[in-house]
Every structure is written in structure tokens, then in C-alpha cells.
Coordinates of C-alpha atoms in Angstrom, one line a residue:
M578 CA 18.4 -18.9 28.7
R579 CA 14.9 -17.7 27.4
K580 CA 12.0 -17.6 29.9
P581 CA 9.0 -19.7 28.7
I582 CA 5.7 -18.2 28.1
K583 CA 3.8 -18.6 31.3
I584 CA -0.1 -19.1 31.9
L585 CA -0.3 -15.3 32.7
D586 CA 1.3 -14.5 29.5
W587 CA -1.2 -16.8 27.3
F588 CA -4.1 -15.2 29.3
I589 CA -3.1 -11.7 28.2
I590 CA -2.3 -12.8 24.6
R591 CA -5.7 -14.5 24.3
K592 CA -7.3 -11.4 25.7
F593 CA -5.3 -9.0 23.5
L594 CA -5.7 -10.9 20.2
G595 CA -9.3 -12.0 21.0
T596 CA -10.3 -8.3 21.6
Y597 CA -8.4 -7.2 18.4
V598 CA -10.3 -9.8 16.2
F599 CA -13.6 -8.7 17.9
A600 CA -13.0 -5.1 17.2
I601 CA -12.2 -5.8 13.7
I602 CA -15.5 -7.9 13.1
L603 CA -17.6 -5.2 15.0
I604 CA -16.2 -2.3 12.9
L605 CA -16.2 -4.2 9.6
A606 CA -19.9 -5.0 10.1
I607 CA -20.7 -1.4 10.5
T608 CA -18.5 -0.5 7.5
V609 CA -20.4 -3.0 5.4
M610 CA -23.7 -1.4 6.2
F611 CA -22.5 2.0 5.3
D612 CA -20.8 0.8 2.1
V613 CA -23.9 -1.1 0.9
N614 CA -25.9 2.1 1.5
E615 CA -23.5 4.2 -0.4
K616 CA -23.1 1.9 -3.4
L617 CA -26.5 0.3 -3.4
D618 CA -27.1 1.4 -7.1
A619 CA -23.9 -0.2 -8.2
F620 CA -24.5 -3.5 -6.2
M621 CA -28.0 -3.7 -7.9
K622 CA -26.4 -3.6 -11.3
A623 CA -23.5 -5.9 -10.6
P624 CA -23.9 -9.8 -10.4
F625 CA -24.4 -11.0 -7.0
K626 CA -21.5 -13.4 -7.2
A627 CA -19.2 -10.6 -8.3
T628 CA -20.4 -8.3 -5.5
I629 CA -19.5 -11.0 -2.9
F630 CA -16.5 -12.6 -4.3
D631 CA -14.9 -9.9 -6.3
Y632 CA -15.7 -6.8 -4.0
F633 CA -16.6 -7.7 -0.5
V634 CA -14.2 -10.8 0.0
N635 CA -11.4 -8.4 -1.2
F636 CA -12.6 -5.2 0.4
L637 CA -12.9 -6.4 4.0
P638 CA -9.3 -7.6 4.4
Y639 CA -8.2 -4.4 2.6
F640 CA -10.2 -2.2 5.1
A641 CA -9.1 -4.1 8.2
N642 CA -5.5 -4.0 7.3
Q643 CA -5.7 -0.3 6.5
F644 CA -6.9 0.4 10.0
S645 CA -4.9 -2.2 11.8
P646 CA -3.3 0.3 14.0
L647 CA -6.6 1.7 15.1
F648 CA -8.0 -1.7 16.0
T649 CA -4.7 -2.6 17.9
F650 CA -5.1 0.5 20.0
I651 CA -8.8 0.0 20.7
A652 CA -8.0 -3.8 21.7
V653 CA -5.2 -2.8 24.2
I654 CA -7.3 0.1 25.8
F655 CA -10.4 -2.0 26.0
F656 CA -9.1 -5.1 27.8
T657 CA -6.3 -3.4 29.7
S658 CA -8.8 -0.9 31.2
K659 CA -11.0 -3.7 32.2
L660 CA -8.1 -5.5 33.8
A661 CA -7.2 -2.4 35.7
G662 CA -10.8 -1.7 36.7
N663 CA -11.1 -5.1 38.3
S664 CA -7.7 -4.5 40.0
E665 CA -6.1 -7.6 38.3
I666 CA -3.1 -5.5 37.2
I667 CA -2.6 -4.4 40.8
A668 CA -2.6 -8.0 41.8
M669 CA -0.1 -8.8 39.1
L670 CA 2.3 -6.1 40.2
S671 CA 1.8 -6.8 43.9
T672 CA 3.3 -10.3 43.4
G673 CA 6.6 -8.8 42.5
M674 CA 6.1 -8.6 38.7
S675 CA 7.7 -5.7 37.2
F676 CA 5.8 -3.4 34.7
R677 CA 8.5 -4.5 32.1
R678 CA 7.6 -8.0 32.7
L679 CA 3.9 -7.2 32.3
T680 CA 4.8 -5.7 28.8
R681 CA 6.2 -8.9 27.5
P682 CA 2.9 -10.5 26.4
Y683 CA 1.7 -7.4 24.9
L684 CA 4.8 -7.3 22.9
I685 CA 4.4 -10.9 21.8
S686 CA 0.7 -10.0 20.6
A687 CA 1.9 -6.9 18.8
T688 CA 4.5 -9.0 17.0
V689 CA 1.9 -11.4 15.9
I690 CA -0.3 -8.4 14.5
A691 CA 2.7 -6.7 12.9
I692 CA 3.7 -9.8 11.0
A693 CA 0.2 -10.5 9.9
T694 CA -0.3 -6.9 8.8
F695 CA 2.9 -6.9 6.8
V696 CA 2.4 -10.2 5.1
L697 CA -1.2 -9.1 4.2
S698 CA -0.2 -5.6 3.0
A699 CA 3.1 -6.8 1.1
Y700 CA 1.8 -10.1 -0.6
V701 CA -1.8 -10.9 0.0
I702 CA -3.9 -8.0 -0.3
P703 CA -2.3 -6.4 -3.5
P704 CA -3.5 -9.4 -5.8
A705 CA -6.9 -9.0 -4.1
N706 CA -7.0 -5.3 -4.8
V707 CA -6.8 -6.0 -8.6
K708 CA -10.3 -7.6 -8.5
R709 CA -11.7 -5.1 -6.1
I710 CA -10.4 -2.0 -8.1
D711 CA -11.7 -3.7 -11.4
F712 CA -15.1 -4.2 -9.9
T713 CA -15.3 -0.5 -8.7
N714 CA -14.1 0.7 -12.0
T715 CA -16.8 -1.5 -13.8
Y716 CA -19.8 -0.9 -11.6
V717 CA -19.2 2.1 -9.3
K718 CA -16.9 4.7 -10.8
N719 CA -14.4 4.2 -13.6
K720 CA -11.0 5.6 -12.6
R721 CA -9.0 3.6 -15.1
V722 CA -6.5 5.6 -17.3
D723 CA -7.2 4.2 -20.8
Y724 CA -5.6 6.9 -22.9
G725 CA -2.6 8.9 -23.0
T726 CA -1.2 11.6 -25.4
N727 CA 2.3 12.9 -26.1
I728 CA 4.1 10.2 -24.0
M729 CA 7.8 10.3 -23.9
M730 CA 10.0 8.0 -21.7
Q731 CA 13.4 6.3 -21.5
T732 CA 13.1 2.6 -22.3
A733 CA 16.7 1.9 -21.7
P734 CA 20.0 3.9 -21.4
G735 CA 20.3 5.9 -24.4
E736 CA 16.7 4.9 -25.9
I737 CA 13.8 7.4 -26.0
A738 CA 10.4 6.2 -27.1
F739 CA 7.5 8.5 -28.0
F740 CA 3.7 7.9 -28.5
Q741 CA 1.5 10.7 -29.9
R742 CA -1.4 8.8 -28.5
Y743 CA -2.0 5.5 -26.8
D744 CA -5.3 3.6 -26.4
N745 CA -5.0 1.0 -23.8
I746 CA -8.4 -0.5 -24.7
T747 CA -7.1 -1.6 -28.0
K748 CA -3.5 -1.8 -26.7
T749 CA -2.5 0.5 -29.7
G750 CA -0.2 3.5 -29.9
Y751 CA -0.2 5.9 -32.7
K752 CA 2.7 7.9 -34.4
F753 CA 5.3 6.1 -32.5
S754 CA 9.0 6.6 -32.6
L755 CA 12.1 5.0 -30.9
E756 CA 15.3 6.7 -31.0
R757 CA 18.8 5.4 -29.8
F758 CA 21.6 7.7 -29.0
E759 CA 25.3 6.9 -28.3
D760 CA 27.6 9.7 -27.0
K761 CA 24.6 12.1 -27.4
K762 CA 24.5 11.3 -31.2
L763 CA 21.5 9.8 -32.9
V764 CA 22.6 6.5 -34.3
S765 CA 19.1 4.9 -35.0
R766 CA 15.5 6.0 -35.4
L767 CA 12.4 3.8 -35.8
T768 CA 9.1 5.4 -36.6
A769 CA 5.7 3.7 -37.2
Q770 CA 2.1 4.8 -37.9
S771 CA 1.0 2.5 -35.1
I772 CA 2.4 0.0 -32.6
K773 CA 0.4 -2.8 -30.8
Y774 CA 1.2 -4.2 -27.4
D775 CA 1.0 -7.9 -26.8
T776 CA 2.5 -9.3 -23.6
A777 CA 5.8 -9.2 -21.6
Y778 CA 7.5 -6.3 -23.5
N779 CA 6.4 -7.7 -27.0
W780 CA 5.3 -5.1 -29.4
R781 CA 4.4 -5.1 -33.1
V782 CA 5.1 -2.0 -35.1
I783 CA 3.0 -1.4 -38.2
D784 CA 4.0 0.6 -41.4
Y785 CA 7.4 1.2 -39.9
V786 CA 10.6 2.9 -41.2
I787 CA 14.1 2.3 -39.6
R788 CA 17.0 4.8 -40.2
D789 CA 20.4 3.8 -39.1
F790 CA 23.0 6.5 -39.2
A791 CA 26.6 5.6 -39.7
G792 CA 28.7 8.8 -40.1
N793 CA 27.4 10.5 -43.3
R794 CA 25.5 7.4 -44.4
E795 CA 21.9 6.7 -43.7
L796 CA 20.5 3.1 -44.0
I797 CA 16.8 2.9 -44.5
K798 CA 14.5 -0.2 -44.0
K799 CA 10.8 -0.1 -44.4
G800 CA 8.2 -2.8 -43.8
S801 CA 4.4 -3.3 -43.1
S802 CA 4.8 -5.3 -39.7
L803 CA 7.5 -6.1 -37.4
D804 CA 7.6 -7.9 -34.0
T805 CA 10.1 -6.4 -31.6
I806 CA 10.8 -6.2 -27.9
I807 CA 10.7 -2.8 -26.2
P808 CA 11.2 -2.9 -22.4
I809 CA 8.1 -0.9 -21.5
Q810 CA 4.5 -1.7 -20.7
P811 CA 1.4 0.3 -20.8
R812 CA 1.2 0.5 -16.9
D813 CA 4.6 2.3 -17.1
F814 CA 3.1 5.4 -18.5
L815 CA -0.6 5.1 -17.9
I816 CA -0.7 5.4 -14.1
A817 CA -4.3 5.4 -12.5
K818 CA -5.2 6.3 -9.0
N819 CA -4.6 3.3 -6.7
D820 CA -2.4 1.4 -9.1
Q821 CA 0.3 1.2 -6.4
E822 CA -2.2 -0.9 -4.2
T823 CA -2.2 -3.6 -6.7
L824 CA 1.5 -4.5 -6.6
T825 CA 3.2 -6.7 -4.0
S826 CA 6.2 -5.1 -2.1
P827 CA 8.7 -6.9 -4.4
E828 CA 6.9 -5.7 -7.5
L829 CA 6.7 -2.1 -6.1
K830 CA 10.4 -2.0 -5.5
E831 CA 11.1 -3.3 -9.1
Y832 CA 8.6 -0.9 -10.6
I833 CA 10.1 2.1 -8.6
N834 CA 13.6 1.3 -9.5
R835 CA 12.7 0.8 -13.3
Q836 CA 10.7 4.1 -13.4
K837 CA 13.6 5.9 -11.8
E838 CA 16.0 4.6 -14.3
R839 CA 13.7 5.9 -17.1
G840 CA 13.5 9.4 -15.6
V841 CA 9.7 8.9 -14.8
A842 CA 8.8 11.5 -11.9
N843 CA 5.3 10.5 -11.4
I844 CA 5.9 7.6 -8.9
K845 CA 5.6 9.4 -5.5
S846 CA 2.3 7.5 -4.8
F847 CA 4.2 4.1 -5.4
E848 CA 7.2 5.1 -3.1
I849 CA 4.7 6.4 -0.4
E850 CA 2.7 3.1 -0.6
L851 CA 6.0 1.0 -0.2
E852 CA 7.1 3.1 2.9
R853 CA 3.6 3.1 4.4
R854 CA 3.7 -0.8 4.6
Y855 CA 6.7 -0.8 6.7
A856 CA 5.5 2.2 8.9
M857 CA 2.2 0.6 9.5
T858 CA 3.9 -2.6 10.7
A859 CA 6.0 -0.6 13.2
A860 CA 2.9 1.2 14.5
A861 CA 1.6 -2.1 16.1
F862 CA 4.4 -2.0 18.6
I863 CA 4.1 1.8 19.2
L864 CA 0.5 2.0 19.8
T865 CA 0.5 -1.1 22.0
I866 CA 2.9 0.5 24.3
I867 CA 1.0 3.8 24.4
G868 CA -2.4 1.9 24.9
L869 CA -0.8 -0.1 27.7
S870 CA 0.7 3.0 29.5
L871 CA -2.5 4.8 29.4
S872 CA -4.9 2.1 30.5
S873 CA -2.8 0.1 33.0
R874 CA -3.8 2.4 36.0
K875 CA -7.3 2.6 37.4
V876 CA -8.6 6.1 36.8
R877 CA -11.7 8.1 37.8
G878 CA -14.2 7.6 35.1
G879 CA -13.2 4.1 34.2
M880 CA -12.7 2.6 30.8
G881 CA -14.6 5.4 29.0
V882 CA -11.9 8.1 29.8
N883 CA -9.1 5.6 28.6
L884 CA -11.0 4.7 25.6
G885 CA -11.8 8.3 24.6
I886 CA -7.9 9.3 25.1
G887 CA -7.0 6.3 23.2
L888 CA -9.3 6.9 20.2
V889 CA -8.2 10.6 19.8
L890 CA -4.5 9.4 19.9
A891 CA -5.2 6.6 17.4
F892 CA -7.2 8.9 14.9
S893 CA -4.6 11.6 15.3
Y894 CA -1.9 9.0 14.3
L895 CA -3.9 8.0 11.2
L896 CA -4.5 11.7 10.3
F897 CA -1.0 12.7 11.1
M898 CA 0.2 9.9 8.6
T899 CA -2.2 11.2 5.9
V900 CA -0.9 14.8 6.3
T901 CA 2.7 13.8 6.2
S902 CA 2.2 11.8 3.1
S903 CA 1.2 15.1 1.5
F904 CA 4.6 16.4 2.3
A905 CA 6.1 13.7 0.1
V906 CA 3.7 14.3 -2.8
S907 CA 4.6 18.1 -2.8
G908 CA 8.4 17.3 -2.6
L909 CA 9.0 18.8 0.9
T910 CA 10.3 15.5 2.1
S911 CA 11.3 12.1 0.9
P912 CA 8.5 9.4 1.0
R913 CA 10.5 7.5 3.8
V914 CA 10.8 10.5 6.1
A915 CA 7.2 11.5 5.4
M916 CA 5.9 8.1 6.4
W917 CA 8.2 7.6 9.5
I918 CA 7.7 11.2 11.0
P919 CA 4.4 9.9 12.9
N920 CA 6.3 6.9 14.0
I921 CA 9.2 8.9 15.5
I922 CA 6.9 11.4 17.3
Y923 CA 4.5 8.6 18.8
T924 CA 7.6 6.6 19.8
I925 CA 8.8 9.6 21.8
I926 CA 5.2 9.8 23.2
A927 CA 5.2 6.1 24.0
I928 CA 8.6 6.3 25.9
I929 CA 7.4 9.1 28.1
L930 CA 4.0 7.4 28.8
Y931 CA 5.7 4.2 29.5
R932 CA 8.2 5.6 31.9
K933 CA 5.5 7.4 33.7
A934 CA 3.3 4.3 34.0
S935 CA 6.2 2.1 35.1
Q936 CA 7.0 4.3 38.1

């Protein structure tokens, strides 16, 4: 039978989550000041409504979620050190409560943060990032990829598409060809002077020639315009920095699988982003255990020592995750291994510290 959550549990949960939210608000306030100072010229050019609702309303949740492990760690260290400094933890343990039982409300709080972090990163923030990134591209620095040359990719098994040049502003490609193979033999070839993208895989080829090969025979069909369905979109071959942040997790999985089938190699950033979302969710539990283990004992120097050690560990975790992601980009490891290396190492640290603190 499950034990109900007691008053003491609610007390710790409220302290944990309250401190977590307070830390987020405090750091976000500081971040906004620095961001305004850095992008002041851009904000002066942009409409006030767009600055508030397209940028800041979407930037603040994004930033908070990116550094959620840091906020979690700070929250645990801060309020647990305060409890330990007031001898409240000693009083709890002296009543016969085990350290394992004390961990329970911390894990409940970490579960709430982990669920919120995952839902935000997987489903809520990506659509918001579309507006935020569009704002920065328009008023701060344009990082869109609007042009491509000599683009070749597999659209379906046995079908190869080629664009000599593609302009995403006009949604038009030039010197286009689509070749279909069966048993490594060319059976059909479509060429067009230009091709225009509509929506949902709908394309219009202009000044086209279709050649169908049947043995020694060649059937030729020409025309000025033809609507056709080709299972590719501009975002499949015009990949800009941070595009992966605009896709929800189901969309990311679909995009990665589709690009792998087409033989596209430039999808490491998308795979890393997908694995990072899961790894960051697990980090809430790992850093909670480390924070509790470090700050549950009263130490000489008080909260400052615990907070200093905690910040070093938290920042080293984020730095370590950034470093290991470069391993995946360079091909040294898979994105999954790269993103989970920090969690594995810090899980070992958490186990050692937890055992030491519980003795």
C-alpha cells in the first residue's frame, strides 16, 4: 500500500518548487536586462508589440527550459542548506526518519520539474521558437538559408531529384531533374527549366520534358506546365542553424527518419536535439540527488560553500553536455551516446555522494 504524502513532504515540495520558480524569475530578470542591452538597436527598429509578444514571450520560456537543470540544482542547494543551517534536517532524522525517506519529497518535486521540462521542450517551446527565430532573423541577424545550389537528394526509393539552384524566397528551383531507377536502370527522367513549390509536397514544373525508357524505345512528352507531387519540401534540403529547435519531438523523429531514408547526412543537429530533450529531463533527478547529498549536512562556511560547490557542478554538467555534443557532430560517437555520457558520469557521482550523505 502506498504511503500518503504527509505534511512534511508538502513542506519540502513547496520549498523546493517555490525556490525553483524564484530562481527562474530572478535569473530571467537579469537575462532580460543583458539581452535588451545587447539587442537594443534591433528592438528600437522592431515594433513594440512584436518585441514583446514575438520575442520575449517566446524567449523567456526557451531560456528557462534550457537552463532548467541549473535552476533545479540552485533550488535544492539553496533551501536544503538553509534547512541544514537551522538544524531542521537533524531534527527530522532524529525522529527516526531515514535519509531515504527524506529523499522522497525531493524526488516528487524533481518528477514535477522533469515532466514540465519535457512537455515544454517537446511540444510547447518548438512552435514558439518559430516566432522567436523569425523575429531575430528579421530584426537582429538573418540566419535563414534562402538559397541552395547543386542540390541532389533521394525523394523515394529509386528516385533522385536534382536542383541546379533553389530560391526559397520565390519558392522556385531552376534546372530541375527527377530520375527514376528500377534495378539500377534508368526508366524515367523528368527535366524542367524551373519548378515552383506550393504546399504539402505539391510542385509545379515549368517547360518540362518527360522521357520514359522501355527497352530500346524512348517515349517523350513535353509541356509548358504540370502540377505534380514530389515528396520533398524546401526545409528538407535548406537547413538553417536552429531549425531543429522549431520541431516538436514527433516532428523531429519523423524528419530524422525521412532524411535517413533519403540518404541525407546533415542531420546530426536534429538527432542531438532529440536526444538532448530526453537527457535534460533525466538531469532533474540526477542533480536533485547531488544537491540534496551536498547540502543536507551543516558545514563550516554555511550555505555559501554548498552553493559554490553546487554551481561548479551544475555549470560543469552543462559544459560537459556541450562538449560531448561536439563528439556527435564530429562523428566520434552517436548523438544518443554523446547526450547521455554526462548523465551516466553524474549518476555515478550522485550515487557516491548519496551513499556518503546517508551514512
